[in-house]
Structure formats: C-alpha cells, structure tokens
XYZ file of C-alpha atoms in Angstrom:
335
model
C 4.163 -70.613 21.778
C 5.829 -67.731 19.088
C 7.560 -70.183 16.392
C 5.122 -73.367 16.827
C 8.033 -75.874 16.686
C 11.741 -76.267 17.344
C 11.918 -75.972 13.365
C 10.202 -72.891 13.532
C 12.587 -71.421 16.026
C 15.278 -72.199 14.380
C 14.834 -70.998 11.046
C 13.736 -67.828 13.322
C 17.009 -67.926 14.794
C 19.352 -69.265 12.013
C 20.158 -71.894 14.850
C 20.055 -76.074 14.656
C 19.067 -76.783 17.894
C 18.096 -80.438 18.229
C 15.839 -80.118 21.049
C 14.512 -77.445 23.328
C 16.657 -78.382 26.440
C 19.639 -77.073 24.163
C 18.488 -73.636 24.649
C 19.411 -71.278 27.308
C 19.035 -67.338 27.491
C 22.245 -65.899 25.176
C 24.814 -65.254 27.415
C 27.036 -63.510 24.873
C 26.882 -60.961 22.026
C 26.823 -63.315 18.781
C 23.692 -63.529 16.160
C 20.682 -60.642 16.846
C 17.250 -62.800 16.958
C 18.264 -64.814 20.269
C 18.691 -61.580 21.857
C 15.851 -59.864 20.908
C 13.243 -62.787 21.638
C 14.742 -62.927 24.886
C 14.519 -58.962 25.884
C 11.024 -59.025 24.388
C 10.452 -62.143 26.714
C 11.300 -60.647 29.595
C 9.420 -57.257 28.491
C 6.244 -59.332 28.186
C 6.714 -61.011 31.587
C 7.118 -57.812 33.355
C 3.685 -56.712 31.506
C 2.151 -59.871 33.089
C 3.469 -59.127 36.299
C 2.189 -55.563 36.137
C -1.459 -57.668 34.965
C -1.169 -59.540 37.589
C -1.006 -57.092 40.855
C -3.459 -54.990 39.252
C -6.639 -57.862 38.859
C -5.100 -59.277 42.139
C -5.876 -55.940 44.154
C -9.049 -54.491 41.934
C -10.393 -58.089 43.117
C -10.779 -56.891 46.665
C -10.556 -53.170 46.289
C -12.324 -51.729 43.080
C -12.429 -48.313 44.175
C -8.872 -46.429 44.916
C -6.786 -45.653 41.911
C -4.336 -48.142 40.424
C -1.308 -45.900 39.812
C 2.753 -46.904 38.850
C 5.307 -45.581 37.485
C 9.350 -45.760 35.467
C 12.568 -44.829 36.974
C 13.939 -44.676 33.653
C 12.417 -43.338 30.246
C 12.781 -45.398 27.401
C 14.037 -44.129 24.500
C 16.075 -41.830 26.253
C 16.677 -43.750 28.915
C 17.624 -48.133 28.210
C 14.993 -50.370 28.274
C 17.117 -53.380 27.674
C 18.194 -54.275 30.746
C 14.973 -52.892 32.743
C 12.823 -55.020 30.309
C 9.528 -53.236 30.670
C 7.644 -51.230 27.971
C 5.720 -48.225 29.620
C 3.100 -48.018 27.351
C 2.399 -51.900 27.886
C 2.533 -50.967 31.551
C -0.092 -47.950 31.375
C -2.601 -50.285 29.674
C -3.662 -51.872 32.711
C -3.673 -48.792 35.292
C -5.880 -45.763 35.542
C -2.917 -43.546 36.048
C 0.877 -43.510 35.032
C 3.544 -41.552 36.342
C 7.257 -40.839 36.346
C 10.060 -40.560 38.879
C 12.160 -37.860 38.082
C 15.515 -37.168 40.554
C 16.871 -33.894 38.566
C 19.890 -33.176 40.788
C 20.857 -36.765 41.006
C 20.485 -38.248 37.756
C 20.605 -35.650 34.904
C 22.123 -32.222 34.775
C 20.209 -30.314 31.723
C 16.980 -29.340 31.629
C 15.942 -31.200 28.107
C 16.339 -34.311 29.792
C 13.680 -33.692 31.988
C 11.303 -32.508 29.405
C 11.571 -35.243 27.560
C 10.962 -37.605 30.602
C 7.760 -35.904 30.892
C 6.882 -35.832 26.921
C 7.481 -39.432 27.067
C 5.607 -40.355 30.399
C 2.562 -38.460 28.679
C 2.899 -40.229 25.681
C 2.804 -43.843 27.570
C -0.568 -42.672 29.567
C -2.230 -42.163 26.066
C -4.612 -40.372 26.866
C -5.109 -41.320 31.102
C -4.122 -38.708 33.620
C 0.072 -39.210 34.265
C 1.754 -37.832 37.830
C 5.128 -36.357 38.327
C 4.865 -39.384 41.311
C 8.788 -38.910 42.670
C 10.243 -35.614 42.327
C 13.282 -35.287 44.097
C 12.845 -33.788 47.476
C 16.295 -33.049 48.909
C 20.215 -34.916 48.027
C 20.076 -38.185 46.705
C 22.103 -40.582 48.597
C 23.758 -43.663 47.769
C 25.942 -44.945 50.740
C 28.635 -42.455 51.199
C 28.001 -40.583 47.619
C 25.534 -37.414 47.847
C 24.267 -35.566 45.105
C 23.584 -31.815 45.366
C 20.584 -30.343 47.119
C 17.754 -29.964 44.997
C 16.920 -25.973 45.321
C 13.959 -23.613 45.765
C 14.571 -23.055 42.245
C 14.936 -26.734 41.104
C 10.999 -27.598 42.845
C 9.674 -24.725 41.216
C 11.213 -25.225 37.512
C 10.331 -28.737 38.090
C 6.559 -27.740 39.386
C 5.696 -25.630 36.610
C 7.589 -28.061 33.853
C 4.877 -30.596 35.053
C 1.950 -28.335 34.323
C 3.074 -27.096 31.375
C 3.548 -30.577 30.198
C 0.085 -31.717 31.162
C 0.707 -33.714 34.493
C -2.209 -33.800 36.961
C 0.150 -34.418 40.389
C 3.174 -33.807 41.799
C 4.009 -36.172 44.974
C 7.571 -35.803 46.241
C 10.155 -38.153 46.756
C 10.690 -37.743 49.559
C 8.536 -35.745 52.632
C 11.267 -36.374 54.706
C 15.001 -37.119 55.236
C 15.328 -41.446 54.732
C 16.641 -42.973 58.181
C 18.233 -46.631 57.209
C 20.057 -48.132 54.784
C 22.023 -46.926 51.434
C 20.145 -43.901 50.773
C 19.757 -42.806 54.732
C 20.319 -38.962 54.994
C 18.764 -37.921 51.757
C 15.908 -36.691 49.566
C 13.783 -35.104 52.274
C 11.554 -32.008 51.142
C 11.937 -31.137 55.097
C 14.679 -31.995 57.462
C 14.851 -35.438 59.266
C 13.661 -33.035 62.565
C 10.997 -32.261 60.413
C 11.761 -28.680 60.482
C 10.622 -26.865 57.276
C 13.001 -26.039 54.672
C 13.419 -23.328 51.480
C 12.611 -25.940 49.161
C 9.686 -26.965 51.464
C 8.282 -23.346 51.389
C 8.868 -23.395 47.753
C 6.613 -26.235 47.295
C 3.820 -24.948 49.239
C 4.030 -21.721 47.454
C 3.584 -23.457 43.995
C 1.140 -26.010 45.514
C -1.231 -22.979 46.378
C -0.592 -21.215 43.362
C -1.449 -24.118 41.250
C -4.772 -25.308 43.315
C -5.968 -21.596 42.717
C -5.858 -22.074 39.038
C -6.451 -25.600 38.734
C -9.787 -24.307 36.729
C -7.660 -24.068 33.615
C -4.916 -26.029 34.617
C -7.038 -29.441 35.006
C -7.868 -29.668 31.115
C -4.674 -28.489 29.530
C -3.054 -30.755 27.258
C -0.288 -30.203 25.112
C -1.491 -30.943 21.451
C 2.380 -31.963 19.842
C 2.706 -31.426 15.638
C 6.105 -33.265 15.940
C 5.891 -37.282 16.663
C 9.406 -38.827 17.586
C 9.049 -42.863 16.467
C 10.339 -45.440 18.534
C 10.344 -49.289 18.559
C 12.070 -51.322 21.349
C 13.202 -53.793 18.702
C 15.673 -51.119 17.581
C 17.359 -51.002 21.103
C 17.801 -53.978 21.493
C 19.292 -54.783 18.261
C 21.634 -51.735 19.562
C 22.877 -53.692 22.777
C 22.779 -56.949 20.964
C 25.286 -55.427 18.400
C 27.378 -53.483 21.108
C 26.734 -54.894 24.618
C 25.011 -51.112 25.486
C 22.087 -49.347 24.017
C 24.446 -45.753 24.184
C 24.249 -45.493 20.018
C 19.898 -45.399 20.317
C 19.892 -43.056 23.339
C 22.271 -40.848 22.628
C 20.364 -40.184 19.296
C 16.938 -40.057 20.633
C 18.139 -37.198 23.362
C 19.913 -35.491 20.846
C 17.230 -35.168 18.464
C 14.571 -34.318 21.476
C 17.092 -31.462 22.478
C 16.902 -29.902 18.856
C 12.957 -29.909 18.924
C 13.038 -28.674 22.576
C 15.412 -25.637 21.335
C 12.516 -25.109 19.081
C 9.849 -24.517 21.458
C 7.933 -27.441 19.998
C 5.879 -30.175 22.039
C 6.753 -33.459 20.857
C 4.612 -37.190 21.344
C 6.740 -40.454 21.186
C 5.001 -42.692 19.253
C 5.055 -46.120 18.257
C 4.586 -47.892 15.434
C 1.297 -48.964 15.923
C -0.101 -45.309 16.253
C 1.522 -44.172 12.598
C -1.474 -42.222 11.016
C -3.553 -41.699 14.227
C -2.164 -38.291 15.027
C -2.343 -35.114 13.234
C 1.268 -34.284 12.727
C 3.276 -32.332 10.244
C 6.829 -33.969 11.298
C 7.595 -37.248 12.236
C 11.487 -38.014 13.423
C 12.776 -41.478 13.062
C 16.125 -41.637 15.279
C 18.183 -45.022 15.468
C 15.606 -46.817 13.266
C 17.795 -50.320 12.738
C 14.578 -52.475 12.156
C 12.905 -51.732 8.210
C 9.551 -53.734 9.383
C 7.580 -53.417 6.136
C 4.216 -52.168 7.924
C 6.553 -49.208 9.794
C 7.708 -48.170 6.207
C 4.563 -48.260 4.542
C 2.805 -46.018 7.519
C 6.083 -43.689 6.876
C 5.768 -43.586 2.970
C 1.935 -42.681 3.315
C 2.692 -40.117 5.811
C 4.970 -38.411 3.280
C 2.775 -39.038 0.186
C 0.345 -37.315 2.431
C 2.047 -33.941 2.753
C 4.039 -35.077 6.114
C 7.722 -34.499 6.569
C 9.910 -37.453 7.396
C 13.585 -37.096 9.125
C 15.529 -40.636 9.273
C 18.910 -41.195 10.397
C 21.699 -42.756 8.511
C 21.157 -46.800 8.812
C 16.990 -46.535 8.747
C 16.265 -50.229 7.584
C 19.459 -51.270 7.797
C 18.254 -54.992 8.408
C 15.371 -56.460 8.158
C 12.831 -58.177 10.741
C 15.235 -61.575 11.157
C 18.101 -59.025 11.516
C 19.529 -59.889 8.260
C 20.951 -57.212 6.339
C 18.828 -55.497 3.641
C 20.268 -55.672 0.226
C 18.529 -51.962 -0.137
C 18.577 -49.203 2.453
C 16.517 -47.973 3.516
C 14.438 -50.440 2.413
C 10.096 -50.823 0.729
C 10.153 -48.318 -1.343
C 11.613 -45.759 1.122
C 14.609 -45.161 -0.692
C 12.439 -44.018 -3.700
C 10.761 -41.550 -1.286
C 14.160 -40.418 -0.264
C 15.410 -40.026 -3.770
C-alpha cells in the first residue's frame, strides 16, 4: 500500500527482493529503512486497534467517556518496542491519561514532570487524568519496591494540578490478591483498613474539590516546545539495538528546563509554527526531513531560538547519510 510495487519498496529499502514472499520483519540490526517501516507498521496497527475498540463500544454505548492511557512516555520513555504513538492514540478518545508508579519505576522527581508535560501534550487540547498513580509497593513476584508515602501522594497530587490534569484515580484502592504483583500497590491495606497514605489522599482530594473553581480551567501555557519525531528513535535502536542514546537526551534536556522553572509542550513536527514559543529544543534529531527544517529555519528567521544537538540531520529521510549537516539550509542558520 506505502511503495506501490515491489520496485518501489526496494529502491525504498536499497533491497532486490524478487518477490514479496522474500520479505519477513528484520530480525537483525543491518540497513535503517526495514526497521523503521516495520516499527511504524506496528505503531499504525496499534492506532487501528485503539480505532477499533473505540467505534466498537461508542456503537452500543455513546454516552460514558472513552478514556486510555501509556505505561511508558515516549520520548523519555522507548516507544520502539511498545509501538504505539500517544498522540495517535488520543485522537480517537475524549480523554487521555497516564500511569505513573513513582516509587517503582523512577527515583527523581523530573521524571515525573515530564511524564505529565508529555501526557498533556498528547491530549492536545482534551482533558488528560493522572489514571494510575501508585497506591502502595509495587510488586513483581518476590521483588517489592518501596512504599509510596504520605508525602509521595501528596507531591504527586499537587504535581497533577499544577500540570493541568483533571483526575487522579489510584492504582490501586486496595492491596492485589493473585498472581505476580499479589501483595502490592494498595492505597489501603488488603483488610481494608485505612492507611497514612490513604488519609493523605482524602486530605488532598477535599482540598482540591474545594477549589476546583479555579483549578478546573488552569492550563499551563509552555514558551519552551521540546521536538520529537518517532522516526528518530527508531533509527536510534535500529543503529544500536536500544533507543538509550534518544532518551537519555530527551530527559536530560527536560531536567535542564525543569531546573528552570519553565513549562515545556512536546511537540511534533506537524505542529511547528502553531504555538507561540520563544524556544524550541531539538534533542536526538537523526532524521533532516526537509519540511522539519524549513518549519525550524522560519522559526528562527522569525525571532525564535533554536537548540540542536550534535548529529541534527545527520541522514536523510532513506537514512542515507547527508553530505551536509545539518542539512537545508540549516547549517547557514547555524553559521
């Protein structure tokens, strides 16, 4: 359906395939543009899929709200090997939300913050939910995390409302009973009995519901965009078997902005020069695709500024490498 003919795909791929039965998924790291048709594949099928359940229940219930949500948090989190692009996702709902285990998964705060930055960003412009926020330990067979604390659900509470999230729901109410994760995340104990954290949600449930007058249309309004494009990733795991290289920059980068007490929108390409912002930041940038760098050079010629890593263009959009870097005129912007 993309290339039209085998002799499309193949000059796509710099491959000689003499039929299509030749072709199989790429099971190891080799040339780029098999690998990143076949993540963006499988990104596209989970969109359908997400299609799919949504029409399937609308069709017999139109009213209650079609909500879903990420585990992980693309581009600080992988999105190679979960294959789903949130923003795709959030299309076809009326709400999106996030999952966010603090005391399990990350340790530092900035982490967080940017799972919530980003979450907001997918919604574009729908109400998002913190949807899981981690209620007790998490629990993986015989591995436990720490508890979460009082302290951990109210940060947590608060970060959510400051960020612009219209729910929190907890992960979970309480203590699991069966299988690998039996023992943990309860908010209360398995008894039931209440718990510190438990009073600590209530407390910041009622304070929150008593100002919900102001906090019900607060939005964050971000001057700082952070660009990504899921073609860049997986260029990164096609080259090195992990995506480390892309997230590792993207965190890093958030962290400096969030030590500046700046809200921050990831961005696409697709919304260059919809948003009023003074600072774009283009981490990990692989990919020159000649519409990105023309959006970029405008935005500069404009009065923006523009922060690229080392690399920015470094190939081109059939992963060949540019003979100028970064490449469309960018490295006359650049000096």
């Amino acid at each position: 359906s993309k290339y039209g003919s085998l002799d499309g795909l193949n000059e796509a791929w710099t491959r000689r395939y003499a039929n299509w039965e030749a072709i199989d998924p790429p099971r190891a790291m080799g040339t780029y543009a098999d690998w990143v048709d076949w993540r963006r594949f499988m990104i596209e099928r989970s969109t359908r899929e997400m299609k799919f359940r949504v029409e399937a229940a609308r069709a017999v219930d139109p009213d209650h709200v079609m909500e879903s949500h990420a585990a992980h948090h693309p581009p600080v989190d992988g999105c190679v090997t979960t294959g789903t692009n949130a923003w795709r996702l959030a299309e076809v709902l009326d709400v999106w939300g996030m999952s966010l285990f603090p005391r399990w998964q990350f340790p530092v705060i900035y982490r967080g913050a940017a799972k919530f930055e980003i979450t907001r960003s997918n919604a574009a412009g729908k109400p998002f939910y913190l949807t899981e926020l981690q209620g007790g330990h998490g629990n993986e067979g015989l591995w436990r995390s720490p508890k979460m604390r009082p302290r951990d659900i109210r940060i947590y509470n608060w970060l959510a409302v400051a960020m612009g999230a219209k729910g929190v729901i907890y992960w979970n109410y309480q203590a699991e009973a069966t299988g690998r994760e039996a023992t943990g995340y309860g908010l209360v104990a398995r008894s039931g009995a209440a718990t510190e954290r438990s009073k600590e949600a209530a407390k910041n449930n009622a304070i929150i519901r008593a100002h919900w007058d102001i906090i019900k249309d607060h939005m964050p309004k971000p001057e700082v965009a952070i660009l990504t494009d899921q073609d860049n990733a997986i260029l990164t795991y096609a080259a090195s078997g992990n995506e480390n290289a892309s997230t590792a920059s993207f965190q890093g980068y958030y962290k400096a902005v969030w030590n500046m007490d700046l809200w921050v929108d990831f961005i696409e390409p697709a919304s260059l020069g919809k948003g009023n912002y003074k600072v774009i930041i283009a981490p990990w940038h692989l990919v020159g695709k000649k519409e990105t760098c023309d959006a970029l050079r405008r935005f500069v010629e404009e009065g923006g500024t523009l922060i690229t890593e080392t690399g920015f263009g470094l190939f081109d959009e059939k992963f060949y490498y540019n003979p100028v870097v970064p490449p469309y005129g960018l490295h006359e912007v650049f000096g």
